[in-house]
CSV table of C-alpha atoms in Angstrom, one decimal:
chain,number,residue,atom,x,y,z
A,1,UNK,CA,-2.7,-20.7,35.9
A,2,UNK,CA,-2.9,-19.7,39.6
A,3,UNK,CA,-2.6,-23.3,40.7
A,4,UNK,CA,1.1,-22.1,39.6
A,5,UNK,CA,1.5,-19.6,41.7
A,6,UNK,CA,0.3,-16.7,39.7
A,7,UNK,CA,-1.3,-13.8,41.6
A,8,UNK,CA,-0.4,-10.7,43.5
A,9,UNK,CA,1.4,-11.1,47.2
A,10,UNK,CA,1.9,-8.6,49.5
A,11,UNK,CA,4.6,-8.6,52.0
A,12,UNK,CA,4.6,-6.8,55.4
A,13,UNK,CA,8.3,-6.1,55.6
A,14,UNK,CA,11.4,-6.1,53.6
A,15,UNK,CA,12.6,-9.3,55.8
A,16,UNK,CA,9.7,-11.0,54.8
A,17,UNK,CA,9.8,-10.1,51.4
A,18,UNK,CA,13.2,-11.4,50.8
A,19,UNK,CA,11.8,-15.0,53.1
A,20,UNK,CA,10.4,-16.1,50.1
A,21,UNK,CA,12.2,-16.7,47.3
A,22,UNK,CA,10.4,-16.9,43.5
A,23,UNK,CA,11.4,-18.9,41.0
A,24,UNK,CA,10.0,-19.0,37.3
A,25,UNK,CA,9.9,-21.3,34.7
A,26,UNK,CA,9.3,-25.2,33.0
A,27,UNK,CA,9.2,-27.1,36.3
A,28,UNK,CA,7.4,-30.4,37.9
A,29,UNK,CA,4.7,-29.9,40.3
A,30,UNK,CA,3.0,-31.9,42.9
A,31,UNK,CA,1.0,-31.1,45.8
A,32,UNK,CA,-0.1,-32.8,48.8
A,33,UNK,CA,-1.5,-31.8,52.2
A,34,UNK,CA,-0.2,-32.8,55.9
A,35,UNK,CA,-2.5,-32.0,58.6
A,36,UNK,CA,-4.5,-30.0,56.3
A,37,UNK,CA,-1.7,-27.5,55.0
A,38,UNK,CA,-1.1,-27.5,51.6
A,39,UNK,CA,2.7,-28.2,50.1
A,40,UNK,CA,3.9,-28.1,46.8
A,41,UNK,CA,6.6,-29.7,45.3
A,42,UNK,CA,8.7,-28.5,42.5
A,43,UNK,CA,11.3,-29.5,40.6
A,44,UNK,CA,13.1,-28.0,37.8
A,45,UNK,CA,15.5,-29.7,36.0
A,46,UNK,CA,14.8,-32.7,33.8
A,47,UNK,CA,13.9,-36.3,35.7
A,48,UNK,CA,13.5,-39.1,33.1
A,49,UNK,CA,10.0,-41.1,35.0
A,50,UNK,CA,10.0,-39.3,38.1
A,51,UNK,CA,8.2,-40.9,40.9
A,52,UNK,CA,6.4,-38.0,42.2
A,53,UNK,CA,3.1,-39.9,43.9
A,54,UNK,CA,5.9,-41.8,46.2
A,55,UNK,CA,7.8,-38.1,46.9
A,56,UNK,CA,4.4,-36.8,48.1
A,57,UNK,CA,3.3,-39.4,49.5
A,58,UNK,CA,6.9,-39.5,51.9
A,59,UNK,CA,7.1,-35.9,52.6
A,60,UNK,CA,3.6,-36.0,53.5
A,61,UNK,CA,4.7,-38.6,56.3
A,62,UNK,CA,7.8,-36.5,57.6
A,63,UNK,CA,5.5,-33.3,57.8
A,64,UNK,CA,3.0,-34.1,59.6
A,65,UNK,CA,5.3,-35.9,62.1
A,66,UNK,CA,6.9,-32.9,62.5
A,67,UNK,CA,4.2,-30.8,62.6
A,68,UNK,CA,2.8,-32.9,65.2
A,69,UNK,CA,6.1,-33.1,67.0
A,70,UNK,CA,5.8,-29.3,68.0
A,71,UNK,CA,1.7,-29.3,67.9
A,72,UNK,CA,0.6,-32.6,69.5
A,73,UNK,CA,-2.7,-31.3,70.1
A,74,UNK,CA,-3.7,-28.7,67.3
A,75,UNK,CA,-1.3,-30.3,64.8
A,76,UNK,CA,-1.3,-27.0,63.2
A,77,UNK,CA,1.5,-26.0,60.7
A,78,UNK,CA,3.0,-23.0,61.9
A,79,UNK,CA,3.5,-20.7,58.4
A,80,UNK,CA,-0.2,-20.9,58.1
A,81,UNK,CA,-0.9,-17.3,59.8
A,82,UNK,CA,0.5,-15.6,56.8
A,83,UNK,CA,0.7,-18.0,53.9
A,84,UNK,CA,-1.5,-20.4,52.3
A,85,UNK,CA,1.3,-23.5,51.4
A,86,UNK,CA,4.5,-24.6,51.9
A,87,UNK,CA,6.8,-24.9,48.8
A,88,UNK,CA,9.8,-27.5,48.3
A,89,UNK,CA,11.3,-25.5,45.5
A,90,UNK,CA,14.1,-28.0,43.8
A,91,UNK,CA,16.8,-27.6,41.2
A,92,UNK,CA,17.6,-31.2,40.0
A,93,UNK,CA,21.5,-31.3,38.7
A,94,UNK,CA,24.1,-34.3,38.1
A,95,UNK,CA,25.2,-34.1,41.7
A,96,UNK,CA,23.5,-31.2,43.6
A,97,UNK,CA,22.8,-31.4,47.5
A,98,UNK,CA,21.9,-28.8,49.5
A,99,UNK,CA,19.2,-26.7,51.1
A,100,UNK,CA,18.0,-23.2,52.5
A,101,UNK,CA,15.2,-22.6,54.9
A,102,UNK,CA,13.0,-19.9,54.5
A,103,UNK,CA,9.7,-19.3,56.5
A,104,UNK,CA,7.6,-20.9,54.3
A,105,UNK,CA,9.1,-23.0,52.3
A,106,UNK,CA,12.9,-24.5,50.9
A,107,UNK,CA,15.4,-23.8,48.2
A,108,UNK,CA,17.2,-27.2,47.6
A,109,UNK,CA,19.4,-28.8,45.3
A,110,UNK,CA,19.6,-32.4,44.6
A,111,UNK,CA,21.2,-35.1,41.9
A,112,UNK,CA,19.2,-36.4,39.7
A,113,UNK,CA,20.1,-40.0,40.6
A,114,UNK,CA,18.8,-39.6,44.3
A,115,UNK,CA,15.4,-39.0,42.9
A,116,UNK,CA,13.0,-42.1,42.8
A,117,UNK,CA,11.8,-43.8,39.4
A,118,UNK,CA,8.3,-44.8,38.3
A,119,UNK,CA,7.9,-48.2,38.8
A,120,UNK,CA,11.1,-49.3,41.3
A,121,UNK,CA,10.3,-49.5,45.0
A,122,UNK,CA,13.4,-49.6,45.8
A,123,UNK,CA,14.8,-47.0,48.5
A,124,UNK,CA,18.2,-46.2,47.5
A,125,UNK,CA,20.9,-44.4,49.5
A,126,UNK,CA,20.6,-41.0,47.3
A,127,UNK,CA,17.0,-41.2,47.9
A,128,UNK,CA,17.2,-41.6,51.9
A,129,UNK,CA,19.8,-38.7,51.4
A,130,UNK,CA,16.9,-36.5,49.7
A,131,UNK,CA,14.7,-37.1,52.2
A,132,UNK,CA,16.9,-36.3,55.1
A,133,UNK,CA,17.5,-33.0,53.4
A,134,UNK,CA,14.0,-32.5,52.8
A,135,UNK,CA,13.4,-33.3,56.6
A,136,UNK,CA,16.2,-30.8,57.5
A,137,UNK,CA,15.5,-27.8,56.4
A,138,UNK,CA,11.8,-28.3,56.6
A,139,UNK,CA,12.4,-29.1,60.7
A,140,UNK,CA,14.2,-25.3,60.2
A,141,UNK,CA,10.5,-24.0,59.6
A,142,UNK,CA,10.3,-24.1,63.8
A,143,UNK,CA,13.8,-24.3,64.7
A,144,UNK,CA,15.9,-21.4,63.5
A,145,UNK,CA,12.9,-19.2,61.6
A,146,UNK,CA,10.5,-19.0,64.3
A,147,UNK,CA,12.7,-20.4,67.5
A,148,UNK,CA,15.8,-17.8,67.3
A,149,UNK,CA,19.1,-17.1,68.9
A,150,UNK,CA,18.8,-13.6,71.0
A,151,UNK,CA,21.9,-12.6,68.6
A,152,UNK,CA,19.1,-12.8,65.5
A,153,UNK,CA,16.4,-10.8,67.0
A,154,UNK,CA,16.6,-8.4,65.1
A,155,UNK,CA,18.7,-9.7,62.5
A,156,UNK,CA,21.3,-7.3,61.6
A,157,UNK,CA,21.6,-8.0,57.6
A,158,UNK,CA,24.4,-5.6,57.3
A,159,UNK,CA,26.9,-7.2,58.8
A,160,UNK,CA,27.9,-10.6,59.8
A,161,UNK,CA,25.8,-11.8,62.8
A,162,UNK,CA,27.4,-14.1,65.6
A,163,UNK,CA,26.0,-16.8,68.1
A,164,UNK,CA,27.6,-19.5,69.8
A,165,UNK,CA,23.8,-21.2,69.4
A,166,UNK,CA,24.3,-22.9,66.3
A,167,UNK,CA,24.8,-26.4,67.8
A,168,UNK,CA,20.7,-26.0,68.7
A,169,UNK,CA,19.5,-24.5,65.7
A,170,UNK,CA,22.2,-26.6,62.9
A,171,UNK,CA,23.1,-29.8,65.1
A,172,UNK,CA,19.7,-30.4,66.4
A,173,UNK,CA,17.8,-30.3,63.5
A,174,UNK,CA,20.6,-32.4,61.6
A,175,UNK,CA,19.6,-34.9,64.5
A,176,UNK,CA,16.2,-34.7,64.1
A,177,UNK,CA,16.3,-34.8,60.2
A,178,UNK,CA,17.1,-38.5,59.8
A,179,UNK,CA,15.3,-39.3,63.4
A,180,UNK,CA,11.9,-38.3,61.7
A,181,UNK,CA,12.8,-40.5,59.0
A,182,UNK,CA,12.9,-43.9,61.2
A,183,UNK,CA,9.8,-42.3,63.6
A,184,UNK,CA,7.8,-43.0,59.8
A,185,UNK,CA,8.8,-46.1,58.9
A,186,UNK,CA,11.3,-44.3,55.3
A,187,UNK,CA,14.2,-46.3,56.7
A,188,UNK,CA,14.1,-48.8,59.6
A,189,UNK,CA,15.8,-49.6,62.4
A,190,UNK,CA,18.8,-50.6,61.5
A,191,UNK,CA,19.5,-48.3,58.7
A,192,UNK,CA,19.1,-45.5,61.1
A,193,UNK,CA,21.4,-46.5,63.2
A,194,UNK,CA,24.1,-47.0,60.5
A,195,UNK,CA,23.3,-43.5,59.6
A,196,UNK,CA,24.4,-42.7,63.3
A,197,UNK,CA,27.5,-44.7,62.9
A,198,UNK,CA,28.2,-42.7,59.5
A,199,UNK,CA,27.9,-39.0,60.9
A,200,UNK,CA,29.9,-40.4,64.7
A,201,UNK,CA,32.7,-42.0,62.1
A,202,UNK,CA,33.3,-38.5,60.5
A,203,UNK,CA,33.4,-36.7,63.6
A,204,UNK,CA,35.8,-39.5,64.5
A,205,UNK,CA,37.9,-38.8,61.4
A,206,UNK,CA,38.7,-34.9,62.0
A,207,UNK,CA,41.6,-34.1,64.9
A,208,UNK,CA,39.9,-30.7,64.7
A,209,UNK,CA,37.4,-32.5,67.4
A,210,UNK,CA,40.3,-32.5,70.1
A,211,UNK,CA,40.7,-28.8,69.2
A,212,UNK,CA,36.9,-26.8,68.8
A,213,UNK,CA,34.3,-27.2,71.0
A,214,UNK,CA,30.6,-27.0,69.2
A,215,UNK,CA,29.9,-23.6,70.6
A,216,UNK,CA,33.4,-21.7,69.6
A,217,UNK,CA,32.4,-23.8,66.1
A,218,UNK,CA,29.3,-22.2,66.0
A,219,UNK,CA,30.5,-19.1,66.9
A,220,UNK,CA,33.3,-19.0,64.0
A,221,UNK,CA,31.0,-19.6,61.4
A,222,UNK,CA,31.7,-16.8,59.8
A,223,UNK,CA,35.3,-16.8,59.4
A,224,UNK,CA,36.2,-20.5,59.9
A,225,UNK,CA,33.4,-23.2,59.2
A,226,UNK,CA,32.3,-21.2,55.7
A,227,UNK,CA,35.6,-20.5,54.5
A,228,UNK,CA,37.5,-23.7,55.4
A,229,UNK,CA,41.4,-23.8,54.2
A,230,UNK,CA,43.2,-26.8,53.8
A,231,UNK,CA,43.9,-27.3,57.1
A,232,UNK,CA,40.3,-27.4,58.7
A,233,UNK,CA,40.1,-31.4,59.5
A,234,UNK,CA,42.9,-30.2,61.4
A,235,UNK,CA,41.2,-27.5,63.4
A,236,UNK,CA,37.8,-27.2,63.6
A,237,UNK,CA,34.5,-29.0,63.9
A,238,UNK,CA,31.3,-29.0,62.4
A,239,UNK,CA,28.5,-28.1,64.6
A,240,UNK,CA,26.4,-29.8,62.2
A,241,UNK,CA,27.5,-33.4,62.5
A,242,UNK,CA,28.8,-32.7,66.5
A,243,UNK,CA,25.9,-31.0,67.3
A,244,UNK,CA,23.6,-33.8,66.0
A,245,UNK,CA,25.9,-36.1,68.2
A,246,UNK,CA,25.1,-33.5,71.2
A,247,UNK,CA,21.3,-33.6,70.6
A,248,UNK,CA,22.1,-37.5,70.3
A,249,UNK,CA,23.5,-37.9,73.9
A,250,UNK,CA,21.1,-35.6,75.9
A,251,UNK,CA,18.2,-36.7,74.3
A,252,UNK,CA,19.4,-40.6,75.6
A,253,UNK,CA,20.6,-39.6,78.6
A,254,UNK,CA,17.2,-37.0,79.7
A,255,UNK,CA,15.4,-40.9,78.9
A,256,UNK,CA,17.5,-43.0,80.5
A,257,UNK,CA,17.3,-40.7,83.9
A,258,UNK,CA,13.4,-39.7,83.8
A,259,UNK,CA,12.8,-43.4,82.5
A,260,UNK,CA,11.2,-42.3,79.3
A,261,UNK,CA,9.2,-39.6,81.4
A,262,UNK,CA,10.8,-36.8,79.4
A,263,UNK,CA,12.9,-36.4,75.9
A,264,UNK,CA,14.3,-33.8,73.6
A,265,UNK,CA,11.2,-33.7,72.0
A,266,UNK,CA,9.8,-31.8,75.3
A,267,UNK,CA,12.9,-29.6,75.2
A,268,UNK,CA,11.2,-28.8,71.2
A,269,UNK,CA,8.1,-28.3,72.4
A,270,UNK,CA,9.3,-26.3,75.4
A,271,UNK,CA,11.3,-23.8,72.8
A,272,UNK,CA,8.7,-23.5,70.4
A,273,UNK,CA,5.8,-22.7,72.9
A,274,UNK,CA,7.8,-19.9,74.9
A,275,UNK,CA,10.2,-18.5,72.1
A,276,UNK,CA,8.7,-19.5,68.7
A,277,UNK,CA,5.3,-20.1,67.9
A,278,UNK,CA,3.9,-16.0,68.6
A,279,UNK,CA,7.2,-14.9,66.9
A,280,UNK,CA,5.0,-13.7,63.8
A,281,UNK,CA,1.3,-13.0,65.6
A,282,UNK,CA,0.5,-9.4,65.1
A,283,UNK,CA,1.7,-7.4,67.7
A,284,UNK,CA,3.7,-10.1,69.4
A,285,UNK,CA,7.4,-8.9,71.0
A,286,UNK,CA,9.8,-11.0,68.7
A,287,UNK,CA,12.5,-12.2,71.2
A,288,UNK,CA,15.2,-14.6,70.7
A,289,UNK,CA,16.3,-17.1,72.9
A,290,UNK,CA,20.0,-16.7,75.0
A,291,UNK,CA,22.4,-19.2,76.0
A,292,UNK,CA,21.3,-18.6,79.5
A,293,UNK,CA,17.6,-19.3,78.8
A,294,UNK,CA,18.5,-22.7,76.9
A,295,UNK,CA,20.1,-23.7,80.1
A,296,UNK,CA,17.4,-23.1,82.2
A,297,UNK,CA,14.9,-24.4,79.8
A,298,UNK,CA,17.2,-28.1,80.0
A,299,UNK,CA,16.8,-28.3,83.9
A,300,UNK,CA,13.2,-26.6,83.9
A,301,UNK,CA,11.9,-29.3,81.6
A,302,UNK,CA,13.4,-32.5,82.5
A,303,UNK,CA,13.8,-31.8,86.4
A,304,UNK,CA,17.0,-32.7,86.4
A,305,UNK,CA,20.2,-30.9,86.9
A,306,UNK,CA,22.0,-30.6,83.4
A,307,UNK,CA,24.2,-27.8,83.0
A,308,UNK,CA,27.7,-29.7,83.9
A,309,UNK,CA,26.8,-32.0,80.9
A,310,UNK,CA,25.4,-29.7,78.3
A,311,UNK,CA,28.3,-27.2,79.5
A,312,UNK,CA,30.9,-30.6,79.0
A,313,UNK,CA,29.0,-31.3,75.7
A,314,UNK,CA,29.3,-28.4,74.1
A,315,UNK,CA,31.9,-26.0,75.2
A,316,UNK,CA,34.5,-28.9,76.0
A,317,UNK,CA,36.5,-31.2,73.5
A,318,UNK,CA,36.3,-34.6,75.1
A,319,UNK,CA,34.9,-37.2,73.3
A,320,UNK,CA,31.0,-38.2,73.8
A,321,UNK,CA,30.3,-41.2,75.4
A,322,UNK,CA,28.0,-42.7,73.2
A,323,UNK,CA,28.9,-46.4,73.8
A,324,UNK,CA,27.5,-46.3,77.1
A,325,UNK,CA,24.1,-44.4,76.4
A,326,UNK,CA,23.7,-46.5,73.2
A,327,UNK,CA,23.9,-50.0,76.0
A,328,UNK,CA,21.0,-48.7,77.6
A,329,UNK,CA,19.0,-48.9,74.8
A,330,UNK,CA,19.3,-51.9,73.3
A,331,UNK,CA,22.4,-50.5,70.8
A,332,UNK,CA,26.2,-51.8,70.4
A,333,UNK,CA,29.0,-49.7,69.3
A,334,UNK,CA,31.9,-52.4,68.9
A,335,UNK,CA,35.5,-50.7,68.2
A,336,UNK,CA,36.8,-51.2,65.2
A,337,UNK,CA,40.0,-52.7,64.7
A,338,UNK,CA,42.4,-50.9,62.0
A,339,UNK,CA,43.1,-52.2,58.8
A,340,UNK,CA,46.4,-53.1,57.5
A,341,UNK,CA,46.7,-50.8,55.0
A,342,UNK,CA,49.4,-48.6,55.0
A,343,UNK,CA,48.4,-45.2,54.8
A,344,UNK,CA,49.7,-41.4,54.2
A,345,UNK,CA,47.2,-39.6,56.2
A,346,UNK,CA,46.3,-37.0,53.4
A,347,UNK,CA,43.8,-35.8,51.2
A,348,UNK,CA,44.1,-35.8,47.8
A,349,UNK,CA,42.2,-35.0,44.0
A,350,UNK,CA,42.7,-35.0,40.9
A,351,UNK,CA,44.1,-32.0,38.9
A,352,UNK,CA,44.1,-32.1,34.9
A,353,UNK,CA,45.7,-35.2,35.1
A,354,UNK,CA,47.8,-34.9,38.5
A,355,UNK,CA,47.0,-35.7,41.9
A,356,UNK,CA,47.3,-32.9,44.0
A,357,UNK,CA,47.2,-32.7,47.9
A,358,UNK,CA,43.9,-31.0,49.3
A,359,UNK,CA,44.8,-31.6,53.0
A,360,UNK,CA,47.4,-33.1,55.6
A,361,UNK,CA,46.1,-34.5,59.0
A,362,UNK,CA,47.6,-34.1,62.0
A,363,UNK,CA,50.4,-36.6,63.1
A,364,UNK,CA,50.2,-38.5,59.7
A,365,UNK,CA,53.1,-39.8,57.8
A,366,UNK,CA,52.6,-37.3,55.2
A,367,UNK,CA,52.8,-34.4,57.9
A,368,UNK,CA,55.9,-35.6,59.1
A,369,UNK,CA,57.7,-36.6,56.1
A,370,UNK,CA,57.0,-32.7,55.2
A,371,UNK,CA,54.1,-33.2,52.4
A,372,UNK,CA,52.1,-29.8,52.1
A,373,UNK,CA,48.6,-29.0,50.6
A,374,UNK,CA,48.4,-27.5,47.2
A,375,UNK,CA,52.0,-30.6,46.4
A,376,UNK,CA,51.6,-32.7,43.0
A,377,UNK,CA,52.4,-35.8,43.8
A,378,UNK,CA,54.3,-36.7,40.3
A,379,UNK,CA,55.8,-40.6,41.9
A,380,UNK,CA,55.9,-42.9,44.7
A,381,UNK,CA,59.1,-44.6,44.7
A,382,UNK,CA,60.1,-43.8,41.0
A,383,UNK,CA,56.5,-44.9,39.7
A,384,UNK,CA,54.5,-42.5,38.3
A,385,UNK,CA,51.0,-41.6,40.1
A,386,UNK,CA,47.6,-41.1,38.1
A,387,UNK,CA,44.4,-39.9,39.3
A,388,UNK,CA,42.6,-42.9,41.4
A,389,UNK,CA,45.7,-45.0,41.3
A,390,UNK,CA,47.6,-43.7,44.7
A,391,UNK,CA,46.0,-46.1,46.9
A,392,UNK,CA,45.9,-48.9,44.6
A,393,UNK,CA,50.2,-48.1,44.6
A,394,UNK,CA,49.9,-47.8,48.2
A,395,UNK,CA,48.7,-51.1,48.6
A,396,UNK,CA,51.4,-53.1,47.5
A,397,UNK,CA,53.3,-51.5,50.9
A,398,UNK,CA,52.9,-52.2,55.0
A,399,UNK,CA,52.7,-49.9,57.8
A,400,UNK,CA,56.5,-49.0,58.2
A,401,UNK,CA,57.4,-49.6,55.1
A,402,UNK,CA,59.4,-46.7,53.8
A,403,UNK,CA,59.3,-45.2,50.5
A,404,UNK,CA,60.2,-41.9,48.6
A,405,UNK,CA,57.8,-39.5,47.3
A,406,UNK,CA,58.6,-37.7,44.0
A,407,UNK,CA,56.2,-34.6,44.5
A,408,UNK,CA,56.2,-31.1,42.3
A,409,UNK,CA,56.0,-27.9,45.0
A,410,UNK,CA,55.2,-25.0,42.8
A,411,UNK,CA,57.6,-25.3,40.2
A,412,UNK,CA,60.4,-27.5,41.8
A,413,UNK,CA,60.9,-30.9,42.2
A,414,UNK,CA,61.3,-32.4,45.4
A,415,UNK,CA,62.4,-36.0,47.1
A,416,UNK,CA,60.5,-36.6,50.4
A,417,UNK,CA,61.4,-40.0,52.2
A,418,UNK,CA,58.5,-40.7,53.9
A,419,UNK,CA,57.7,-44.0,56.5
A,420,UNK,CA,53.9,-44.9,55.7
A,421,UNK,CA,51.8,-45.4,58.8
A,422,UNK,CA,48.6,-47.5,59.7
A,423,UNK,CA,45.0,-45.7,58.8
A,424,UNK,CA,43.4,-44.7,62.2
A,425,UNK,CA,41.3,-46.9,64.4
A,426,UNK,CA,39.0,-44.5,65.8
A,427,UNK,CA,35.7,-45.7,63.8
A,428,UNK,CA,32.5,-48.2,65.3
A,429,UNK,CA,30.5,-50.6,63.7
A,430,UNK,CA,27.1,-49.8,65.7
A,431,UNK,CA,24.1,-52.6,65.5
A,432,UNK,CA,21.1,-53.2,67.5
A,433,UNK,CA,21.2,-55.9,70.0
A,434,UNK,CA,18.3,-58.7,69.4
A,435,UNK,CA,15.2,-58.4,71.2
A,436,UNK,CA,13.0,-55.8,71.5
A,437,UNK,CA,13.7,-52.9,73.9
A,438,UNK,CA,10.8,-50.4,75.2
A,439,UNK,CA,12.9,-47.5,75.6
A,440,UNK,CA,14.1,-47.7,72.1
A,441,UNK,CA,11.4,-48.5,70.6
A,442,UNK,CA,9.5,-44.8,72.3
A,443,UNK,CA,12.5,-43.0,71.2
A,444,UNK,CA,12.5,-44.1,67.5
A,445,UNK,CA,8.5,-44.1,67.4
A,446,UNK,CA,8.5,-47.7,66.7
């Protein structure tokens, strides 16, 4: 039984004690070790022939290049001062995702699809999806529980805590998440750079971009990001996906200019060394690190003079210039051209048999024909519109066609003329160039 867990624990402090969450119960285990730490898997949840030999054996890859990331030279985990294991605690639903960091281990949630089978060695999408997740919030263990924003030391848990930080602690680990992946052979090359393509595409896709920098993104948290209304695509930004793209650009830009001399990985190690690995020693001072200090740490690292650019890159709005950083490492982003379709520039889903609006971009032809969130949309030109079927209908019409909209706004019935406009061209199709190229292949550990 204590292979389960069983036992008694003792906990220092209330903040520690709530750091590790418990969870009882009929569950899956498997256990591995990376660089000598034990971690346990669990899942609860039922998984028809769950391939849990290949999970272990994955993980084990992404943890101990992590682990090694931050400790090239002891490869010591960090949460091994006051616990014996790390735990991936997971509740397997229909179409879970999601994940918390605590010190010592995870609370996740996945679908049950995403989850390998015995027997297929296939890797699916849903599967690289698990392991990013896993990779994220196991990446956390350093960055965010042990490396700290100043505003977090010590965490005020009685009311909300703010830091414009975030774009560190959330968008660089959501960059190094899926880099760790390609860095141990899970996905290769190519895969990873489509992954790239898919989170720059969605920044892409929201006008809130033009509106938010990262920092006043992170900074809103609180009352924006975490309690989004219908018109957030309109005005803000994640500083999950952006900030991944930030971590993107400075980590290609400190190797392009120190010709592969430094990285972001030294900026890691940097952090973790002077903020993050004493934070829970015995009678260490715990300090957090300020916006000030991260600044400083850039130049003092890389010996070159950053600020302007991580300044631009995170408290400005203009777009990153990715195309040119990706050409001087082997990568092509090509432009997209848009499609013809015509287009009404909302959001929509279904609602007990209607189709109701969820969002309206900014300067679509729904915007400016007056659709509103929370709209039924009952017909499009007199025909009437089932759930799924509005872009099928909208398919049979050009950009400029005009038609009328038939849509129910509380309880009245309204006629909105509406001219439908072209889907936005603002997406890349990013591939690597042939060859091989030596600064990409020391970035992505190939």
């Amino acid at each position: 039984a204590r292979r389960y867990g069983f036992g008694r624990y003792q906990a220092a402090d209330y903040d520690e004690l709530i750091d590790h969450p418990v969870e009882m119960g009929t569950f899956v285990l498997g256990t591995f070790r990376a660089c000598g730490a034990q971690h346990d898997v669990v899942f609860t949840g039922r998984v028809p022939q769950l391939d849990m030999v290949r999970i272990c054996r994955d993980l084990k890859q992404i943890c101990e290049a992590q682990i090694r990331l931050f400790e090239p030279r002891s490869a010591r985990a960090p949460f091994l001062d006051s616990n014996r294991r790390y735990v991936f605690m997971t509740m397997v639903t229909t179409d879970g995702y999601g994940g918390l960091e605590h010190r010592a281990s995870t609370a996740l949630m996945c679908a049950r699809n995403d989850l390998p089978v015995r027997g297929n060695s296939e890797t699916s999408e849903g599967y690289r999806t698990f392991l990013g997740l896993c990779s994220h919030e196991y990446f956390h263990t350093w960055n965010v529980k042990r490396i700290k924003p100043a505003a977090y030391v010590p965490y005020d848990m009685t009311q909300e805590t703010y830091t414009p930080l975030l774009w560190l602690f959330e968008g660089f680990t959501s960059y190094y998440d899926d880099l760790i992946l390609v860095r141990t052979g899970l996905v290769t090359e190519q895969q990873y750079v489509d992954m790239l393509a898919k989170t720059w595409n969605g920044v892409l896709r929201g006008n809130g971009r033009t509106k938010q920098s990262v920092a006043e993104s992170a900074f809103d948290a609180w009352t924006k990001y975490y309690r989004q209304d219908e018109n957030a695509p309109n005005a803000i930004v994640s500083y999950y996906t952006k900030g991944s793209l930030v971590a993107l650009a400075l980590d290609l830009t400190i190797r392009e200019k120190t010709r592969g001399r430094r990285s972001l990985d030294d900026i890691m190690r940097a952090l973790w060394q002077r903020y993050g690995r004493d934070f829970y020693a015995p009678g260490a001072v715990q300090r957090g690190v300020t916006e000030a200090e991260v600044h400083a740490l850039f130049d003092d690292v890389t010996g070159l003079r950053l600020g302007k650019l991580l300044r631009a890159l995170t408290e400005g709005t203009d777009e990153i210039g990715l195309p040119a950083l990706f050409r001087a490492f082997g990568i092509a982003a090509e432009p997209q051209k848009p499609n013809g379709n015509a287009a009404l520039g909302i959001k929509t889903r279904a609602d007990d048999g209607w189709v109701r609006v969820s969002q309206v971009l900014d300067g679509g032809a729904g915007q400016r024909a007056g659709v509103s969130a929370g709209d039924l949309i009952a017909a499009v030109d007199g025909l009437r519109v089932a759930p799924g079927q509005l872009d099928k209908l909208l398919s049979r019409y050009r950009p400029g066609d005009r038609a009328e909209l038939h849509v129910f706004r509380r309880d009245e019935l309204q006629v909105l003329p509406v001219t439908l406009a072209r889907e936005p061209a603002s997406q890349y199709k990013v591939k690597l160039e042939p060859g091989k190229h030596a600064g990409r292949a020391r970035w992505l550990g190939q």
